[in-house]
C-alpha positions as a printed Julia matrix, in Angstrom:
207×3 Matrix{Float64}:
   0.0    0.0      0.0
   2.88   2.42     0.78
   4.33   1.99    -2.69
   1.03   2.73    -4.38
   0.27   5.84    -2.39
   3.3    7.89    -3.47
   1.57  10.86    -5.11
  -0.79  13.21    -3.28
  -3.79  12.28    -5.33
  -3.13   8.58    -4.92
  -2.8    9.05    -1.18
  -6.19  10.72    -1.07
  -7.74   7.83    -2.89
  -5.99   5.32    -0.72
  -6.76   6.98     2.57
 -10.31   7.68     1.46
 -10.82   3.98     1.14
  -9.65   3.33     4.72
 -11.67   5.99     6.5
 -11.93   9.7      7.2
  -8.81  11.83     6.96
  -7.65  13.81     9.9
  -7.51  17.59     9.73
  -3.73  17.57     9.43
  -3.77  14.95     6.76
  -6.46  16.84     4.86
  -4.34  20.01     4.79
  -1.3   18.07     3.69
  -3.2   16.5      0.84
  -4.56  19.88    -0.28
  -1.08  21.36    -0.22
   0.24  18.46    -2.28
  -2.51  18.92    -4.8
  -1.86  22.67    -5.06
   1.82  22.04    -5.51
   1.15  19.53    -8.26
  -1.19  21.92   -10.13
   1.31  24.77    -9.74
   4.08  22.63   -11.23
   1.84  21.63   -14.12
   0.93  25.3    -14.77
   4.58  26.33   -14.69
   5.45  23.62   -17.2
   2.6   24.68   -19.48
   3.62  28.34   -19.19
   7.24  27.47   -19.98
   6.2   25.61   -23.1
   4.05  28.55   -24.2
   6.93  30.99   -23.65
   9.25  28.71   -25.65
   6.74  28.58   -28.52
   6.43  32.38   -28.54
  10.21  32.77   -28.49
  10.63  30.34   -31.37
   7.9   32.13   -33.36
   9.6   35.47   -32.73
  12.92  34.07   -33.93
  11.34  32.73   -37.12
   9.58  36.06   -37.69
  12.87  37.94   -37.23
  14.64  35.67   -39.7
  11.86  36.13   -42.23
  12.07  39.91   -41.84
  15.84  39.81   -42.37
  15.36  37.65   -45.45
  12.75  40.08   -46.79
  15.06  43.06   -46.25
  17.94  41.22   -47.95
  15.71  40.26   -50.88
  14.61  43.89   -51.29
  18.24  45.07   -51.24
  19.18  42.48   -53.85
  16.25  43.52   -56.03
  17.2   47.19   -55.85
  20.8   46.29   -56.68
  19.59  44.3    -59.68
  17.56  47.28   -60.89
  20.61  49.55   -60.65
  22.8   47.07   -62.53
  20.14  46.71   -65.21
  19.87  50.5    -65.56
  23.67  50.82   -65.82
  23.79  48.12   -68.48
  21.01  49.8    -70.48
  22.89  53.11   -70.34
  26.12  51.41   -71.43
  24.35  49.71   -74.32
  22.86  53.01   -75.49
  26.24  54.75   -75.27
  27.92  51.91   -77.19
  25.27  52.04   -79.91
  25.61  55.82   -80.21
  29.41  55.62   -80.37
  29.21  52.91   -83.01
  26.82  55.0    -85.11
  29.06  58.06   -84.78
  32.13  56.02   -85.7
  30.45  54.69   -88.84
  29.16  58.15   -89.7
  32.52  59.91   -89.31
  34.89  57.03   -90.16
  36.32  58.99   -93.1
  36.79  62.21   -91.1
  40.55  61.79   -90.62
  41.16  60.93   -94.27
  39.09  63.85   -95.49
  40.96  66.25   -93.21
  44.23  65.05   -94.74
  42.83  65.36   -98.27
  41.7   68.96   -97.87
  45.19  70.55   -98.29
  45.68  68.46  -101.45
  42.34  69.62  -102.81
  43.36  73.21  -102.05
  46.6   72.79  -104.02
  44.71  71.23  -106.91
  42.23  74.09  -106.92
  44.99  76.7   -106.92
  46.77  74.95  -109.8
  43.61  74.92  -111.9
  42.83  78.57  -111.14
  46.38  79.68  -111.92
  46.53  77.78  -115.23
  43.21  79.27  -116.32
  44.43  82.79  -115.65
  47.93  82.48  -117.13
  47.22  79.83  -119.78
  50.47  78.28  -118.61
  50.43  74.59  -119.5
  53.68  73.89  -117.66
  52.26  75.37  -114.45
  49.17  73.17  -114.81
  51.28  70.06  -115.25
  53.4   71.0   -112.25
  50.3   71.56  -110.14
  48.81  68.23  -111.19
  52.08  66.47  -110.4
  52.21  68.01  -106.92
  48.63  67.0   -106.32
  49.25  63.42  -107.4
  52.33  63.11  -105.21
  50.41  64.51  -102.25
  47.62  61.98  -102.71
  50.1   59.13  -103.19
  51.95  60.04   -99.99
  48.7   60.23   -98.04
  47.47  56.86   -99.28
  50.84  55.25   -98.59
  50.76  56.61   -95.05
  47.32  55.02   -94.63
  48.73  51.61   -95.6
  47.76  51.52   -99.28
  50.25  50.06  -101.75
  50.0   49.05  -105.41
  50.15  45.42  -106.51
  53.23  44.52  -108.51
  52.0   42.83  -111.68
  54.06  43.07  -114.89
  56.69  40.35  -115.1
  55.26  38.42  -112.14
  53.45  35.07  -112.35
  49.7   35.35  -112.53
  48.11  35.05  -109.09
  44.31  34.96  -108.92
  44.48  36.43  -105.4
  46.03  39.64  -106.75
  45.29  39.64  -110.48
  42.23  39.58  -112.66
  43.04  38.22  -116.12
  40.96  39.86  -118.81
  42.98  38.65  -121.77
  45.5   35.98  -122.74
  48.18  36.85  -125.29
  51.05  35.05  -126.93
  54.46  36.27  -125.86
  57.94  35.33  -126.98
  59.53  37.18  -124.09
  57.63  35.53  -121.23
  56.8   32.03  -120.2
  53.23  30.86  -119.94
  51.23  32.34  -117.05
  53.23  35.56  -116.71
  51.58  38.99  -116.52
  52.72  40.87  -119.61
  50.65  44.03  -119.3
  48.71  45.88  -116.62
  45.48  47.5   -117.76
  44.44  48.79  -114.34
  46.42  49.04  -111.13
  45.47  46.88  -108.21
  45.86  47.9   -104.57
  46.36  46.32  -101.17
  45.26  48.11   -98.01
  47.5   46.82   -95.24
  46.97  43.04   -95.67
  43.75  43.07   -97.69
  43.33  43.24  -101.45
  40.8   45.98  -102.07
  41.11  45.84  -105.86
  42.89  43.2   -107.95
  45.03  44.34  -110.85
  43.44  43.98  -114.28
  46.05  42.28  -116.48
  46.96  40.44  -119.66
  48.58  37.01  -119.2
  50.92  35.16  -121.53
  50.01  31.77  -122.97
């Protein structure tokens, strides 16, 4: 019986079966019951506080995640705006480059055009053929120097073997001086700009 009646409530049930409780025993049982209920309430309250604390922690983490997501979104918008601005600037610069690509060459040609104009005007006034020829020669040399400085050079043709990469054969002729497949005459000069053929030479080739 002693082993069974360990808890307060069990003692009440056990003693109640044996007879009336004394006043002292009654108070002791009531105190035990109150203590048991108080402990249960404290446990329940502790669990509730723990749940609230955990919920607050989760809420705080969610708020931090929301703030971080908003910052990332704003950063993305700024990067996108910067990229759009860069793309517009690049497009504008490309259009300007294509529009004014010949600006430098034209600026270099202007003094030559001025010399040519002065030579024509002078020859008209003086009727001096020699002055006209001299003016034309100066103009040609000025243009040739400018084009050479820009990387333009003529294709060597006469006396060289025919090369379809540099020559355009428009006629085949018999020749006692040259072997077969040799350029014997140049009808139109060809030119190379740096490493690119911009116009093949128009030639006659021996057969």
